[in-house]
XYZ file of C-alpha atoms in Angstrom:
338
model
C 41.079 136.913 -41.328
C 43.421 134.793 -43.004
C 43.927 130.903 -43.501
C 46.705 129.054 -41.209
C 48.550 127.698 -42.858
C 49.121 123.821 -42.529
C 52.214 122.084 -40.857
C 54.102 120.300 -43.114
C 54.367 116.361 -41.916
C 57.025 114.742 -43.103
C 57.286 110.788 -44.611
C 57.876 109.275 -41.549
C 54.719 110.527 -39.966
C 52.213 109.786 -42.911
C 53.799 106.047 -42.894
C 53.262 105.558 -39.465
C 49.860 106.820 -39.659
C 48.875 104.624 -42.845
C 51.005 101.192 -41.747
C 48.956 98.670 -40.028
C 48.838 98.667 -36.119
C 51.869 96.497 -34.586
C 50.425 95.460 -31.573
C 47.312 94.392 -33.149
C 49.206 91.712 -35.573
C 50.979 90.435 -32.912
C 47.998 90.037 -30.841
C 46.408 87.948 -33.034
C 49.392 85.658 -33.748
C 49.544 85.362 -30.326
C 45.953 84.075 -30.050
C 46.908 81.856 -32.920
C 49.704 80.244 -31.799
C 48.000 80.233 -28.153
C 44.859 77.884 -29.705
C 47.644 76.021 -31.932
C 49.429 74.884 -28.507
C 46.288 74.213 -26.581
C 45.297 71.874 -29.520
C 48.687 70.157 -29.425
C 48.394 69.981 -25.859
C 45.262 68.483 -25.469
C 44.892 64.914 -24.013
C 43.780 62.450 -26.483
C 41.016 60.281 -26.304
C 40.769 56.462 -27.003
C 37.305 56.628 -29.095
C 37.464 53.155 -30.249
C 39.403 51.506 -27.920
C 37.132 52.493 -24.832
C 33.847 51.598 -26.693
C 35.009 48.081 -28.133
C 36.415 47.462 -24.445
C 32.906 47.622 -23.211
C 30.984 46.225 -26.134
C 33.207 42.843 -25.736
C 32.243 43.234 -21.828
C 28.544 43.548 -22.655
C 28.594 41.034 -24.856
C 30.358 38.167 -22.484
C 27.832 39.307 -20.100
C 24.590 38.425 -22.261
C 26.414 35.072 -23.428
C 26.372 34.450 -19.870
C 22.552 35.337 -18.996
C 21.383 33.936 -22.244
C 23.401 30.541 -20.724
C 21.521 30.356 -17.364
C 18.486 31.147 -19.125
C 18.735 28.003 -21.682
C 19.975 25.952 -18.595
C 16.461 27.335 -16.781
C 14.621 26.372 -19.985
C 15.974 22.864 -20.142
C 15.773 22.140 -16.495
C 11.978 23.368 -16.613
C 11.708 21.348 -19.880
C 13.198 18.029 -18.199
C 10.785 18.619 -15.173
C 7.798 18.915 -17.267
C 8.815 15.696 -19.239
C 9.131 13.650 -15.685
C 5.423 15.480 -14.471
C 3.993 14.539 -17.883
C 5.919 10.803 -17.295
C 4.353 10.017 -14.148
C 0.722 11.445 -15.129
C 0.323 9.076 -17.444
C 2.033 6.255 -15.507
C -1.031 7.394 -12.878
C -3.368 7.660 -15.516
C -2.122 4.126 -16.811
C -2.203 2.517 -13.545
C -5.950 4.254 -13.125
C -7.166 2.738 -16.398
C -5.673 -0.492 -14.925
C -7.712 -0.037 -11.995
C -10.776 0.568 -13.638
C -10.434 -2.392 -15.831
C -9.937 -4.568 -13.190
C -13.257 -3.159 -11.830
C -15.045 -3.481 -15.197
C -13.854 -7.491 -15.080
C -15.097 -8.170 -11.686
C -18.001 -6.355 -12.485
C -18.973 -8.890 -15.185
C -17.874 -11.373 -13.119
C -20.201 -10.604 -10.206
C -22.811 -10.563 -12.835
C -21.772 -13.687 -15.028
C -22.213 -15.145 -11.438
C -25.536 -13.812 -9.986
C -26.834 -14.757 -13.565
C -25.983 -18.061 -13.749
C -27.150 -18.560 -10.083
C -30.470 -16.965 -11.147
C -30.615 -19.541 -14.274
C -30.133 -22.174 -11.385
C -32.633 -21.527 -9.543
C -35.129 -20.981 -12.379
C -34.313 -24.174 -14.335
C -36.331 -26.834 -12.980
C -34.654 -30.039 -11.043
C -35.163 -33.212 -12.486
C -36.443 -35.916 -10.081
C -33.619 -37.423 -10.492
C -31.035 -34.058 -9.304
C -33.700 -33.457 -6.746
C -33.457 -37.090 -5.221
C -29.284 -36.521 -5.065
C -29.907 -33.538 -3.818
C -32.070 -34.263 -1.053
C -29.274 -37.684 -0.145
C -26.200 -35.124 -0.351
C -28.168 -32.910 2.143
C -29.190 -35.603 4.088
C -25.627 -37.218 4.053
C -23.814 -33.864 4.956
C -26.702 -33.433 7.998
C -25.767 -36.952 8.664
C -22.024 -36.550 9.181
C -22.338 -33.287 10.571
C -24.381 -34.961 13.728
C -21.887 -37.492 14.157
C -18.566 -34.775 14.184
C -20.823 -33.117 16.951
C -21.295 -36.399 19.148
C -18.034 -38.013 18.647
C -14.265 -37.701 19.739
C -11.697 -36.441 17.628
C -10.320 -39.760 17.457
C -13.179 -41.947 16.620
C -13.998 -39.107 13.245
C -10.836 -39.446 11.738
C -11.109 -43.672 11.959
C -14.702 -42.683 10.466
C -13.316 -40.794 7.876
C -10.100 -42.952 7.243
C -12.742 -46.149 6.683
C -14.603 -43.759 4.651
C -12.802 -41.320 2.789
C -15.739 -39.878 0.568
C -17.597 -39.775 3.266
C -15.139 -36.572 4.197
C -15.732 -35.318 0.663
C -19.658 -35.346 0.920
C -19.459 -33.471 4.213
C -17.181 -30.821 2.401
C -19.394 -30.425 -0.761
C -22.605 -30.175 1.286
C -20.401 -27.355 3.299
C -19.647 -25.582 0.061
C -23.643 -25.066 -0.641
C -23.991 -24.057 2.633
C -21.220 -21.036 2.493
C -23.391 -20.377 -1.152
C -26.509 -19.705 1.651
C -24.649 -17.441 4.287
C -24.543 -13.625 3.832
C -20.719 -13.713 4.525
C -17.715 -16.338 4.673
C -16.698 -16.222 7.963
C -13.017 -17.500 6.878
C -12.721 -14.113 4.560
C -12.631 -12.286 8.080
C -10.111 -14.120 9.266
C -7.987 -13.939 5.744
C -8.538 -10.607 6.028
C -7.607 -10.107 9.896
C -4.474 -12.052 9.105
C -2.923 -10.266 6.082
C -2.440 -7.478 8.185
C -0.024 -9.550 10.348
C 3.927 -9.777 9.744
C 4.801 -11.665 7.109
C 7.065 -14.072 8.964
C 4.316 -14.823 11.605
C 3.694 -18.425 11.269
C -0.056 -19.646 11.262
C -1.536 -23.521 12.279
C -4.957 -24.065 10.753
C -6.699 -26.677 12.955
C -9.246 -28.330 11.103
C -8.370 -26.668 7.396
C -11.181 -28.375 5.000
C -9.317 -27.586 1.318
C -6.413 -25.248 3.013
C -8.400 -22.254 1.599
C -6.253 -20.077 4.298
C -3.062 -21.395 3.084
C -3.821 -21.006 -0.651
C -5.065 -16.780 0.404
C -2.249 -15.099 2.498
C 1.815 -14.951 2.042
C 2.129 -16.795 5.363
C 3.539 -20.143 5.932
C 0.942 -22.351 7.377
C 0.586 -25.523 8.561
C -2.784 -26.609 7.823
C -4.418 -30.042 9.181
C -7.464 -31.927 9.071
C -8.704 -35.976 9.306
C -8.537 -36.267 5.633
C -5.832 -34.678 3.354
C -8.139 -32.915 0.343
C -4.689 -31.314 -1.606
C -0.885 -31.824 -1.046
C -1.145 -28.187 1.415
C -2.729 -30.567 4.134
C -0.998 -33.068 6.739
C -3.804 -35.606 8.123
C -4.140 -35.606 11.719
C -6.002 -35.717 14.297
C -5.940 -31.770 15.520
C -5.753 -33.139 19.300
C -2.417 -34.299 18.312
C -0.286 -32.105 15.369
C 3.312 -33.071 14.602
C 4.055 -29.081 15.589
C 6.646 -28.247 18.263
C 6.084 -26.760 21.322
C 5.710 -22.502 21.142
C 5.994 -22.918 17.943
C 3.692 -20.692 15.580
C 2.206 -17.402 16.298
C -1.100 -17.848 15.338
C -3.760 -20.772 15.666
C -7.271 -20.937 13.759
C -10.642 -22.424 14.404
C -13.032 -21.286 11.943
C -15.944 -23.274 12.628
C -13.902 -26.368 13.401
C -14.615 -26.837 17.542
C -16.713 -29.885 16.763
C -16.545 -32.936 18.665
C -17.105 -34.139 22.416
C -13.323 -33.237 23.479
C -12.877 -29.503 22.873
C -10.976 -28.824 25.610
C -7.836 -31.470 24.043
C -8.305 -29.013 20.688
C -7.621 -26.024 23.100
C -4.643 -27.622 25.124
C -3.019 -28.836 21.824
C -3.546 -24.920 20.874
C -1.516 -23.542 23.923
C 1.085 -25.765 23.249
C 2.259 -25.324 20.079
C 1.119 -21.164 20.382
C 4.170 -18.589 21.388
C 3.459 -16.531 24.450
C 1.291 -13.464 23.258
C 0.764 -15.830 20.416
C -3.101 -15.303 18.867
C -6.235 -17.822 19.239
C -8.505 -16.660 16.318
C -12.261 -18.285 16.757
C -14.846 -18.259 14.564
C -18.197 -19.918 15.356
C -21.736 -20.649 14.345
C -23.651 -17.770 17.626
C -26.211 -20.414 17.716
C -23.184 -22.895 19.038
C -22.992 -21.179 22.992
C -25.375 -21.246 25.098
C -23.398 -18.152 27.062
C -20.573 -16.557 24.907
C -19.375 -14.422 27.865
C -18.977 -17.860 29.894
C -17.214 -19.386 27.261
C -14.671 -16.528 27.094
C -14.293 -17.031 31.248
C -13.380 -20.544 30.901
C -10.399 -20.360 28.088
C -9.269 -17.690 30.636
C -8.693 -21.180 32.442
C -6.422 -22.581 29.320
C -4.033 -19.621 29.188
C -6.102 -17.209 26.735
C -7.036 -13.712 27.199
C -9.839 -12.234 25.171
C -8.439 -9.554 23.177
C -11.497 -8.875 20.310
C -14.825 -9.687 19.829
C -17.218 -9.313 17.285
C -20.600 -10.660 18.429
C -22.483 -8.078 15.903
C -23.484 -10.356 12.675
C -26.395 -12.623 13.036
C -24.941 -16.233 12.445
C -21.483 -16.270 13.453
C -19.087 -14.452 16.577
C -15.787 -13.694 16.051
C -12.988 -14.025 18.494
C -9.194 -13.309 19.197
C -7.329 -14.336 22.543
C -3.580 -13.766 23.913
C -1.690 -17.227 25.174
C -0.278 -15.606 28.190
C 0.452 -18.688 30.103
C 1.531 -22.359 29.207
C -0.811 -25.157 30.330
C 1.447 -27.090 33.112
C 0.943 -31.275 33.453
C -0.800 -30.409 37.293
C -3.366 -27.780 35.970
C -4.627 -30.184 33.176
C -6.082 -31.926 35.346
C -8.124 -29.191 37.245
C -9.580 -27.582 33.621
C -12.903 -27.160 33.587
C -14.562 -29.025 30.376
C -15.892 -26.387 27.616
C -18.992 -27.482 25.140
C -20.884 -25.764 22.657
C -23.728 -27.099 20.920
C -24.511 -28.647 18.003
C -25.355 -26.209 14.794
């Protein structure tokens, strides 16, 4: 068979066939031009502005914490410093304390040593023969306080005023004998009162009362020892009537008119005012009677402290003045000589 023969193409066909498809470029400039706008189009985005918005935020916040904290610290610090301040005021005030101990410690000792040395050293005849006359003299006066009036000791004493002095040294040795001071109970009773409570000290000796509490007191005795004493006869004190709230004996009931000593008491005592007592036990022949009869003056028995060995203590309440018609009805209280 023979060979077909080809169809001629002409230029038109051969240059369409070789030329680059159309559609193809124009696709892709499409695409092009499509990303081009979408980049134009997209929103911008502060970077730096956002970032340094919040940094400066941050950053005033922390100044602000790390503020508080330092105030925290400095507060703290401050309280520590007052702690630490009053620790060692305390521990001051303790060291105080125990030096004050440490000096009455030596004190008490310097004290019990020298009254050891006293007793060891041996009395001359001549220190024994005093001795045995100032004993003798104070056992003398003592005897005649006990059987006389009020009255009739202070002339004694006012003829002869050493004779007041003996009787108060010889008392001295005998407080040196006692196992307690029965006037440091009542010192101690009466600091606990008010301050503005005023005490009368019948029958004061030195005014030791006086010279140991913040009161004011009026302290009397025959015989003025210091300028804190106004001589009288206790019967008969220049107070006014209701005028203190507290009157004293401490082991001053001696004499052969006790019951004036407890009418001049009542007088010159408030209502509710207090009758402190302080006596040698040996004194009463029946405490519990004696307390019946100053019912009889005006006093109830409050306190009592019949426990020690040598002396009774007692409080009473005024609760009733002592009128011109009863005085003459009171029954007459003793107690016996020590």
């Amino acid at each position: 068979m023979g060979k077909a023969k080809a169809v001629p193409q002409n230029r038109k066909t051969l240059a369409l066939k070789n030329a680059p498809s159309v559609s193809k470029k124009q696709k892709k400039r499409k695409e092009t031009a499509r990303t081009i706008e979408n980049i134009k189009n997209k929103p911008k985005v502060p970077k730096k502005t956002i970032n340094c918005e919040q940094n400066k935020t941050g950053i005033q916040n922390l100044k602000v914490k790390n503020q508080e904290k330092m105030k925290q610290i400095s507060a703290s610090k401050k309280t520590q410093r007052v702690k630490s301040g009053k620790t060692l005021k305390l521990n001051n005030h303790e060291i105080k304390l125990k030096r004050l101990e440490e000096i009455l410690s030596r004190k008490t000792q310097t004290m019990q040593t020298e009254r050891k040395i006293k007793k060891q050293q041996p009395l001359t005849l001549r220190d024994r023969m005093m001795a045995q006359l100032s004993a003798s003299r104070f056992r003398f006066i003592n005897e005649t306080l006990y059987s006389s009036d009020s009255s009739q000791s202070k002339q004694y004493f006012n003829e002869d005023p050493d004779a007041f002095k003996a009787y108060h040294d010889g008392y001295k040795q005998q407080i040196e004998q006692w196992p307690i001071n029965p006037l440091d109970v009542i010192i101690s009773s009466i600091k606990n009162m008010p301050t503005d409570n005023v005490i009368a000290d019948f029958g004061c000796g030195e005014a030791q009362l006086a010279a140991s509490i913040p009161h004011e007191v009026h302290s009397f005795d025959f015989i003025a020892m210091n300028d804190r004493v106004k001589a009288c006869d206790i019967t008969h004190t220049p107070l006014l009537m209701s005028n203190v709230h507290v009157v004293v004996f401490c082991l001053s009931l001696m004499g052969t008119n006790l019951d004036d000593y407890l009418i001049e008491a009542n007088r010159v005592l408030k209502t509710n005012g207090i009758l402190k007592i302080a006596e040698v036990e040996s004194r009463f022949e029946d405490v519990e009677d004696f307390i019946r009869l100053l019912g009889c003056y005006g006093f109830k028995n409050t306190w009592k402290d019949l426990s020690h060995d040598l002396f009774y203590f007692m409080d009473f309440k005024k609760e009733e003045d002592i009128s011109m018609k009863k005085k003459k009805t009171l029954p007459t209280i003793t107690l016996k000589p020590s």
